[in-house]
mmCIF file of C-alpha atoms and ligand atoms in Angstrom:
data_model
loop_
_atom_site.group_PDB
_atom_site.id
_atom_site.type_symbol
_atom_site.label_atom_id
_atom_site.label_comp_id
_atom_site.label_asym_id
_atom_site.label_seq_id
_atom_site.Cartn_x
_atom_site.Cartn_y
_atom_site.Cartn_z
ATOM 1 C CA UNK A 472 80.300 113.835 116.023
ATOM 2 C CA UNK A 473 84.026 114.527 115.546
ATOM 3 C CA UNK A 474 84.712 116.135 112.243
ATOM 4 C CA UNK A 475 87.560 115.331 109.873
ATOM 5 C CA UNK A 476 90.402 117.636 110.065
ATOM 6 C CA UNK A 477 90.370 118.128 106.094
ATOM 7 C CA UNK A 478 86.675 118.366 105.384
ATOM 8 C CA UNK A 479 83.104 118.309 106.857
ATOM 9 C CA UNK A 480 82.656 114.666 106.921
ATOM 10 C CA UNK A 481 82.679 112.535 110.144
ATOM 11 C CA UNK A 482 86.028 111.172 111.225
ATOM 12 C CA UNK A 483 86.524 107.436 111.232
ATOM 13 C CA UNK A 484 90.220 107.522 112.862
ATOM 14 C CA UNK A 485 92.477 109.842 114.748
ATOM 15 C CA UNK A 486 95.940 109.666 113.622
ATOM 16 C CA UNK A 487 98.224 110.357 116.532
ATOM 17 C CA UNK A 488 101.280 110.732 114.569
ATOM 18 C CA UNK A 489 99.783 113.544 112.485
ATOM 19 C CA UNK A 490 97.454 114.870 115.200
ATOM 20 C CA UNK A 491 94.579 114.728 112.612
ATOM 21 C CA UNK A 492 90.947 113.161 112.705
ATOM 22 C CA UNK A 493 90.316 111.696 109.249
ATOM 23 C CA UNK A 494 87.123 110.838 107.472
ATOM 24 C CA UNK A 495 86.911 107.593 105.318
ATOM 25 C CA UNK A 496 88.034 109.335 102.204
ATOM 26 C CA UNK A 497 90.718 111.213 103.610
ATOM 27 C CA UNK A 498 92.021 108.321 105.652
ATOM 28 C CA UNK A 499 92.063 105.976 102.706
ATOM 29 C CA UNK A 500 93.763 108.626 100.493
ATOM 30 C CA UNK A 501 96.500 109.018 103.147
ATOM 31 C CA UNK A 502 96.925 105.077 103.683
ATOM 32 C CA UNK A 503 97.405 104.715 99.863
ATOM 33 C CA UNK A 504 99.709 107.691 99.441
ATOM 34 C CA UNK A 505 102.143 106.157 102.149
ATOM 35 C CA UNK A 506 102.033 102.850 100.168
ATOM 36 C CA UNK A 507 102.813 104.332 96.790
ATOM 37 C CA UNK A 508 105.630 106.594 98.697
ATOM 38 C CA UNK A 509 107.302 103.154 100.030
ATOM 39 C CA UNK A 510 106.919 101.578 96.680
ATOM 40 C CA UNK A 511 108.589 104.540 94.749
ATOM 41 C CA UNK A 512 111.290 105.158 97.322
ATOM 42 C CA UNK A 513 112.513 101.493 97.310
ATOM 43 C CA UNK A 514 111.371 100.856 93.746
ATOM 44 C CA UNK A 515 109.379 97.899 95.048
ATOM 45 C CA UNK A 516 107.291 97.697 91.861
ATOM 46 C CA UNK A 517 108.837 98.191 88.424
ATOM 47 C CA UNK A 518 107.753 97.754 84.838
ATOM 48 C CA UNK A 519 106.708 94.406 83.768
ATOM 49 C CA UNK A 520 107.052 92.977 87.398
ATOM 50 C CA UNK A 521 105.341 89.772 88.250
ATOM 51 C CA UNK A 522 104.456 90.026 91.946
ATOM 52 C CA UNK A 523 103.791 87.150 94.307
ATOM 53 C CA UNK A 524 101.885 87.973 97.323
ATOM 54 C CA UNK A 525 102.423 86.136 100.437
ATOM 55 C CA UNK A 526 98.803 85.688 101.619
ATOM 56 C CA UNK A 527 98.355 83.838 104.895
ATOM 57 C CA UNK A 528 94.701 84.830 105.194
ATOM 58 C CA UNK A 529 95.587 87.017 108.236
ATOM 59 C CA UNK A 530 94.540 90.748 108.398
ATOM 60 C CA UNK A 531 97.704 92.194 107.088
ATOM 61 C CA UNK A 532 98.222 90.065 104.143
ATOM 62 C CA UNK A 533 94.554 90.293 103.184
ATOM 63 C CA UNK A 534 94.472 93.798 103.160
ATOM 64 C CA UNK A 535 97.831 93.941 101.207
ATOM 65 C CA UNK A 536 96.322 91.857 98.587
ATOM 66 C CA UNK A 537 93.404 93.881 98.353
ATOM 67 C CA UNK A 538 95.348 97.316 98.202
ATOM 68 C CA UNK A 539 97.854 96.055 95.758
ATOM 69 C CA UNK A 540 94.955 94.769 93.462
ATOM 70 C CA UNK A 541 93.216 98.197 93.738
ATOM 71 C CA UNK A 542 96.404 100.421 93.269
ATOM 72 C CA UNK A 543 97.818 98.377 90.510
ATOM 73 C CA UNK A 544 95.062 96.600 88.574
ATOM 74 C CA UNK A 545 95.152 99.156 85.870
ATOM 75 C CA UNK A 546 98.788 98.634 85.096
ATOM 76 C CA UNK A 547 98.745 96.177 82.280
ATOM 77 C CA UNK A 548 102.508 95.567 82.356
ATOM 78 C CA UNK A 549 102.040 94.002 86.037
ATOM 79 C CA UNK A 550 100.774 90.640 87.215
ATOM 80 C CA UNK A 551 99.780 89.600 90.791
ATOM 81 C CA UNK A 552 99.315 86.144 92.108
ATOM 82 C CA UNK A 553 99.132 84.964 95.636
ATOM 83 C CA UNK A 554 100.751 82.162 97.518
ATOM 84 C CA UNK A 555 99.312 80.715 100.762
ATOM 85 C CA UNK A 556 101.389 78.322 102.794
ATOM 86 C CA UNK A 557 99.740 75.723 104.839
ATOM 87 C CA UNK A 558 101.997 74.844 107.743
ATOM 88 C CA UNK A 559 99.628 72.314 109.081
ATOM 89 C CA UNK A 560 98.481 73.824 112.461
ATOM 90 C CA UNK A 561 95.092 72.417 113.458
ATOM 91 C CA UNK A 562 92.301 74.662 114.242
ATOM 92 C CA UNK A 563 94.291 77.742 113.532
ATOM 93 C CA UNK A 564 95.350 77.554 109.877
ATOM 94 C CA UNK A 565 92.402 75.923 108.055
ATOM 95 C CA UNK A 566 90.074 79.067 108.672
ATOM 96 C CA UNK A 567 92.782 81.560 107.181
ATOM 97 C CA UNK A 568 93.501 79.230 104.213
ATOM 98 C CA UNK A 569 89.715 79.457 103.470
ATOM 99 C CA UNK A 570 89.785 83.412 103.827
ATOM 100 C CA UNK A 571 92.806 83.546 101.478
ATOM 101 C CA UNK A 572 91.011 81.369 98.781
ATOM 102 C CA UNK A 573 87.902 83.738 99.112
ATOM 103 C CA UNK A 574 89.769 86.875 98.933
ATOM 104 C CA UNK A 575 91.890 85.798 95.968
ATOM 105 C CA UNK A 576 88.712 84.466 94.067
ATOM 106 C CA UNK A 577 86.768 87.811 94.764
ATOM 107 C CA UNK A 578 89.759 89.871 93.595
ATOM 108 C CA UNK A 579 90.385 87.524 90.422
ATOM 109 C CA UNK A 580 93.936 86.819 91.458
ATOM 110 C CA UNK A 581 95.707 83.376 90.645
ATOM 111 C CA UNK A 582 96.220 81.764 93.913
ATOM 112 C CA UNK A 583 98.144 78.599 94.974
ATOM 113 C CA UNK A 584 98.143 76.889 98.372
ATOM 114 C CA UNK A 585 101.365 75.000 99.136
ATOM 115 C CA UNK A 586 101.361 72.804 102.151
ATOM 116 C CA UNK A 587 104.220 71.604 104.539
ATOM 117 C CA UNK A 588 102.624 68.063 104.374
ATOM 118 C CA UNK A 589 102.839 67.797 100.592
ATOM 119 C CA UNK A 590 106.255 69.060 100.437
ATOM 120 C CA UNK A 591 107.955 67.680 103.695
ATOM 121 C CA UNK A 592 105.835 64.637 104.348
ATOM 122 C CA UNK A 593 104.642 66.252 107.512
ATOM 123 C CA UNK A 594 102.746 68.957 109.034
ATOM 124 C CA UNK A 595 104.012 71.632 111.542
ATOM 125 C CA UNK A 596 102.210 69.932 114.446
ATOM 126 C CA UNK A 597 104.025 66.679 113.530
ATOM 127 C CA UNK A 598 107.475 68.330 113.266
ATOM 128 C CA UNK A 599 106.974 69.839 116.814
ATOM 129 C CA UNK A 600 106.177 66.295 118.240
ATOM 130 C CA UNK A 601 109.086 64.682 116.464
ATOM 131 C CA UNK A 602 111.748 67.305 116.679
ATOM 132 C CA UNK A 603 113.419 69.391 119.669
ATOM 133 C CA UNK A 604 113.302 72.796 118.116
ATOM 134 C CA UNK A 605 110.909 75.345 118.754
ATOM 135 C CA UNK A 606 107.949 75.595 116.428
ATOM 136 C CA UNK A 607 108.658 78.901 115.047
ATOM 137 C CA UNK A 608 112.106 77.567 113.966
ATOM 138 C CA UNK A 609 110.640 74.938 111.783
ATOM 139 C CA UNK A 610 107.718 77.154 110.607
ATOM 140 C CA UNK A 611 110.106 80.175 109.919
ATOM 141 C CA UNK A 612 112.757 78.145 107.799
ATOM 142 C CA UNK A 613 110.146 75.892 105.893
ATOM 143 C CA UNK A 614 107.739 78.797 105.089
ATOM 144 C CA UNK A 615 110.422 80.940 103.684
ATOM 145 C CA UNK A 616 111.817 78.136 101.672
ATOM 146 C CA UNK A 617 108.439 77.258 100.118
ATOM 147 C CA UNK A 618 107.495 80.909 99.495
ATOM 148 C CA UNK A 619 110.704 81.618 97.681
ATOM 149 C CA UNK A 620 110.690 78.337 95.765
ATOM 150 C CA UNK A 621 107.100 78.600 94.666
ATOM 151 C CA UNK A 622 107.450 82.311 93.842
ATOM 152 C CA UNK A 623 110.484 81.649 91.618
ATOM 153 C CA UNK A 624 108.913 78.472 89.887
ATOM 154 C CA UNK A 625 106.003 80.766 89.205
ATOM 155 C CA UNK A 626 107.930 83.314 87.434
ATOM 156 C CA UNK A 627 107.674 86.032 90.296
ATOM 157 C CA UNK A 628 109.976 88.829 90.126
ATOM 158 C CA UNK A 629 109.210 90.317 93.744
ATOM 159 C CA UNK A 630 107.539 88.598 96.870
ATOM 160 C CA UNK A 631 105.333 91.142 98.744
ATOM 161 C CA UNK A 632 104.772 90.450 102.376
ATOM 162 C CA UNK A 633 102.276 92.288 104.790
ATOM 163 C CA UNK A 634 104.921 93.545 107.450
ATOM 164 C CA UNK A 635 103.666 96.755 108.729
ATOM 165 C CA UNK A 636 105.308 99.578 110.654
ATOM 166 C CA UNK A 637 104.824 97.929 113.959
ATOM 167 C CA UNK A 638 106.285 94.782 112.755
ATOM 168 C CA UNK A 639 109.350 96.341 111.358
ATOM 169 C CA UNK A 640 110.300 98.803 114.106
ATOM 170 C CA UNK A 641 109.863 95.957 116.673
ATOM 171 C CA UNK A 642 112.549 94.012 114.595
ATOM 172 C CA UNK A 643 114.692 97.008 114.193
ATOM 173 C CA UNK A 644 114.800 97.378 117.939
ATOM 174 C CA UNK A 645 115.059 93.765 118.871
ATOM 175 C CA UNK A 646 118.185 93.676 116.405
ATOM 176 C CA UNK A 647 119.640 96.731 118.310
ATOM 177 C CA UNK A 648 119.071 95.162 121.729
ATOM 178 C CA UNK A 649 120.777 92.021 120.578
ATOM 179 C CA UNK A 650 123.457 93.949 118.837
ATOM 180 C CA UNK A 651 122.811 91.598 115.850
ATOM 181 C CA UNK A 652 123.697 93.919 112.962
ATOM 182 C CA UNK A 653 123.911 91.076 110.353
ATOM 183 C CA UNK A 654 120.410 90.318 110.884
ATOM 184 C CA UNK A 655 119.621 94.127 110.860
ATOM 185 C CA UNK A 656 121.291 94.206 107.389
ATOM 186 C CA UNK A 657 118.655 91.539 106.237
ATOM 187 C CA UNK A 658 116.053 94.182 106.624
ATOM 188 C CA UNK A 659 117.704 96.535 104.236
ATOM 189 C CA UNK A 660 115.202 96.699 101.409
ATOM 190 C CA UNK A 661 116.010 95.275 97.925
ATOM 191 C CA UNK A 662 118.958 93.336 98.903
ATOM 192 C CA UNK A 663 119.128 91.301 95.810
ATOM 193 C CA UNK A 664 120.739 87.791 95.985
ATOM 194 C CA UNK A 665 121.151 85.123 93.513
ATOM 195 C CA UNK A 666 118.408 82.731 93.455
ATOM 196 C CA UNK A 667 116.195 84.647 96.073
ATOM 197 C CA UNK A 668 113.102 86.531 94.954
ATOM 198 C CA UNK A 669 113.530 90.046 96.201
ATOM 199 C CA UNK A 670 111.116 90.755 99.010
ATOM 200 C CA UNK A 671 109.095 94.026 99.319
ATOM 201 C CA UNK A 672 107.091 95.304 102.182
ATOM 202 C CA UNK A 673 104.667 98.075 100.797
ATOM 203 C CA UNK A 674 103.227 98.542 104.377
ATOM 204 C CA UNK A 675 106.486 99.430 105.998
ATOM 205 C CA UNK A 676 105.013 103.136 106.693
ATOM 206 C CA UNK A 677 101.478 101.999 107.812
ATOM 207 C CA UNK A 678 100.769 101.403 111.524
ATOM 208 C CA UNK A 679 99.028 98.124 112.353
ATOM 209 C CA UNK A 680 96.022 99.988 113.626
ATOM 210 C CA UNK A 681 95.590 101.525 110.363
ATOM 211 C CA UNK A 682 95.724 98.240 108.502
ATOM 212 C CA UNK A 683 92.867 97.128 110.694
ATOM 213 C CA UNK A 684 90.771 100.383 110.142
ATOM 214 C CA UNK A 685 91.466 100.330 106.279
ATOM 215 C CA UNK A 686 90.452 96.439 106.270
ATOM 216 C CA UNK A 687 87.119 97.196 108.204
ATOM 217 C CA UNK A 688 86.248 100.211 106.032
ATOM 218 C CA UNK A 689 86.412 97.750 102.907
ATOM 219 C CA UNK A 690 84.647 94.970 104.684
ATOM 220 C CA UNK A 691 87.626 92.799 104.301
ATOM 221 C CA UNK A 692 87.723 89.598 106.514
ATOM 222 C CA UNK A 693 89.851 90.414 109.327
ATOM 223 C CA UNK A 694 91.330 87.487 111.285
ATOM 224 C CA UNK A 695 92.655 88.204 114.813
ATOM 225 C CA UNK A 696 93.285 84.605 116.038
ATOM 226 C CA UNK A 697 96.626 84.111 117.358
ATOM 227 C CA UNK A 698 98.767 80.986 116.536
ATOM 228 C CA UNK A 699 98.885 78.496 119.405
ATOM 229 C CA UNK A 700 102.749 78.196 119.121
ATOM 230 C CA UNK A 701 103.120 82.073 119.260
ATOM 231 C CA UNK A 702 105.588 82.663 122.049
ATOM 232 C CA UNK A 703 107.884 85.574 121.759
ATOM 233 C CA UNK A 704 108.480 87.073 125.267
ATOM 234 C CA UNK A 705 111.235 89.470 124.286
ATOM 235 C CA UNK A 706 109.403 90.686 121.221
ATOM 236 C CA UNK A 707 106.252 91.132 123.162
ATOM 237 C CA UNK A 708 108.276 93.265 125.701
ATOM 238 C CA UNK A 709 109.734 95.576 122.774
ATOM 239 C CA UNK A 710 106.038 95.630 121.214
ATOM 240 C CA UNK A 711 104.608 96.890 124.543
ATOM 241 C CA UNK A 712 107.473 99.342 125.040
ATOM 242 C CA UNK A 713 106.974 100.720 121.642
ATOM 243 C CA UNK A 714 103.192 100.956 122.137
ATOM 244 C CA UNK A 715 103.546 102.944 125.296
ATOM 245 C CA UNK A 716 106.273 105.012 123.812
ATOM 246 C CA UNK A 717 104.106 106.017 120.689
ATOM 247 C CA UNK A 718 101.433 106.776 123.005
ATOM 248 C CA UNK A 719 103.310 109.273 124.825
ATOM 249 C CA UNK A 720 105.236 110.582 121.966
ATOM 250 C CA UNK A 721 103.288 110.016 118.793
ATOM 251 C CA UNK A 722 105.231 109.461 115.604
ATOM 252 C CA UNK A 723 108.227 107.831 117.385
ATOM 253 C CA UNK A 724 107.745 104.472 115.319
ATOM 254 C CA UNK A 725 108.305 106.714 112.103
ATOM 255 C CA UNK A 726 111.441 107.953 113.953
ATOM 256 C CA UNK A 727 112.831 104.416 114.334
ATOM 257 C CA UNK A 728 112.163 103.501 111.007
ATOM 258 C CA UNK A 729 113.884 106.959 109.855
ATOM 259 C CA UNK A 730 116.968 106.259 111.907
ATOM 260 C CA UNK A 731 117.134 102.653 110.476
ATOM 261 C CA UNK A 732 116.767 103.924 106.739
ATOM 262 C CA UNK A 733 119.598 106.464 107.543
ATOM 263 C CA UNK A 734 121.913 103.459 108.495
ATOM 264 C CA UNK A 735 121.102 101.698 105.165
ATOM 265 C CA UNK A 736 124.239 102.790 103.409
ATOM 266 C CA UNK A 737 126.507 101.715 106.269
ATOM 267 C CA UNK A 738 124.723 98.350 106.696
ATOM 268 C CA UNK A 739 125.235 97.601 102.799
ATOM 269 C CA UNK A 740 128.741 98.438 103.263
ATOM 270 C CA UNK A 741 129.292 96.472 106.529
ATOM 271 C CA UNK A 742 127.455 93.246 105.092
ATOM 272 C CA UNK A 743 127.946 93.342 101.277
ATOM 273 C CA UNK A 744 125.996 90.723 99.093
ATOM 274 C CA UNK A 745 127.296 87.351 99.461
ATOM 275 C CA UNK A 746 127.308 84.841 96.506
ATOM 276 C CA UNK A 747 125.014 82.039 97.386
ATOM 277 C CA UNK A 748 125.644 78.326 96.680
ATOM 278 C CA UNK A 749 123.142 75.880 95.447
ATOM 279 C CA UNK A 750 122.266 73.580 98.218
ATOM 280 C CA UNK A 751 123.738 70.067 97.602
ATOM 281 C CA UNK A 752 120.642 68.194 98.387
ATOM 282 C CA UNK A 753 117.603 70.429 97.097
ATOM 283 C CA UNK A 754 119.363 72.885 94.883
ATOM 284 C CA UNK A 755 117.936 75.864 96.540
ATOM 285 C CA UNK A 756 120.042 78.770 97.344
ATOM 286 C CA UNK A 757 122.076 78.699 100.647
ATOM 287 C CA UNK A 758 125.245 80.560 101.928
ATOM 288 C CA UNK A 759 126.192 77.098 103.148
ATOM 289 C CA UNK A 760 126.634 73.858 101.463
ATOM 290 C CA UNK A 761 123.446 72.461 102.621
ATOM 291 C CA UNK A 762 120.397 74.733 103.263
ATOM 292 C CA UNK A 763 118.882 75.157 106.597
ATOM 293 C CA UNK A 764 115.492 73.312 105.374
ATOM 294 C CA UNK A 765 117.520 70.116 104.393
ATOM 295 C CA UNK A 766 119.198 70.226 107.845
ATOM 296 C CA UNK A 767 116.132 70.393 109.689
ATOM 297 C CA UNK A 768 114.508 67.812 107.606
ATOM 298 C CA UNK A 769 117.494 65.336 108.301
ATOM 299 C CA UNK A 770 116.966 65.956 112.019
ATOM 300 C CA UNK A 771 113.253 65.122 111.842
ATOM 301 C CA UNK A 772 114.340 62.057 110.065
HETATM 302 S S1 SF4 B 1042 103.756 81.795 115.668
HETATM 303 FE FE1 SF4 B 1042 102.942 80.248 114.638
HETATM 304 S S2 SF4 B 1042 102.678 80.779 112.556
HETATM 305 FE FE2 SF4 B 1042 104.074 82.306 113.535
HETATM 306 S S3 SF4 B 1042 106.214 81.519 113.119
HETATM 307 FE FE3 SF4 B 1042 105.480 80.531 115.031
HETATM 308 S S4 SF4 B 1042 104.597 78.640 114.519
HETATM 309 FE FE4 SF4 B 1042 104.558 79.884 112.575
HETATM 310 ZN ZN1 ZN B 1043 87.858 114.427 105.050
HETATM 311 ZN ZN1 ZN B 1044 118.358 72.026 100.789
#
């Protein structure tokens, strides 16, 4: 038996970045400490917040919903609710929508399911057949649109997503490799913009592997199915590179995140907040005259 580095119990995980074996209790303590650290550092949760959680039903969002409920249920000034977007991806999305329903019900959290079909008159599968754009383009634009609109209409002050340290460091590195600093600036936490609900990422200091272990230790449903449209060859290379690098030199994902956070003041200066317009067609916030969702809908006829 491998023992915990902090007590006599059996270890459930080896944290390469801290070079420690941790038992269930000490791992959970450390996991939740880093969430609270991120929340405090970026003022993700403030007094009287009403937080919408983007709950897809995948492992990250399920664990996020559970953790936020556990850590903040005693705060009477806070409210949590969950939004699930059903894009309409046959065979892939229906089981995760069911997981989301069950998780929200078990945690006693208000939950709404919003579908592409009801709001745009067609599922993602149909969009892909009709249009010439990549599935993820339609999916990303319409999902963000519905999440933001639903969160705002339901009175949310923040929108929490399950992006973890692995997701974030991949995106940071990708933006560097593409020399896309404008996109990088969009990763800056708490970039408040008119009409947009502020996004928060409480898992920004949590490795993906830790999300899985935490979920399994709490018997949460862990869905590992991959979307049939998932095709990100460049991101996959960056992911593999970071994985190997982290394996050889543990803790480097934290270094990437640290470097990014040191750049935040520069990014804020280089790309200051812009005043958003209201889309001429749907009224949603957009930097242009017509929002991206309305443009795509026009193309799709
Ligand atoms: S991989 Fe699937 S779920 Fe993810 S953005 Fe693309 S189409 Fe949407
Ligand atoms: Zn221990
Ligand atoms: Zn619009």
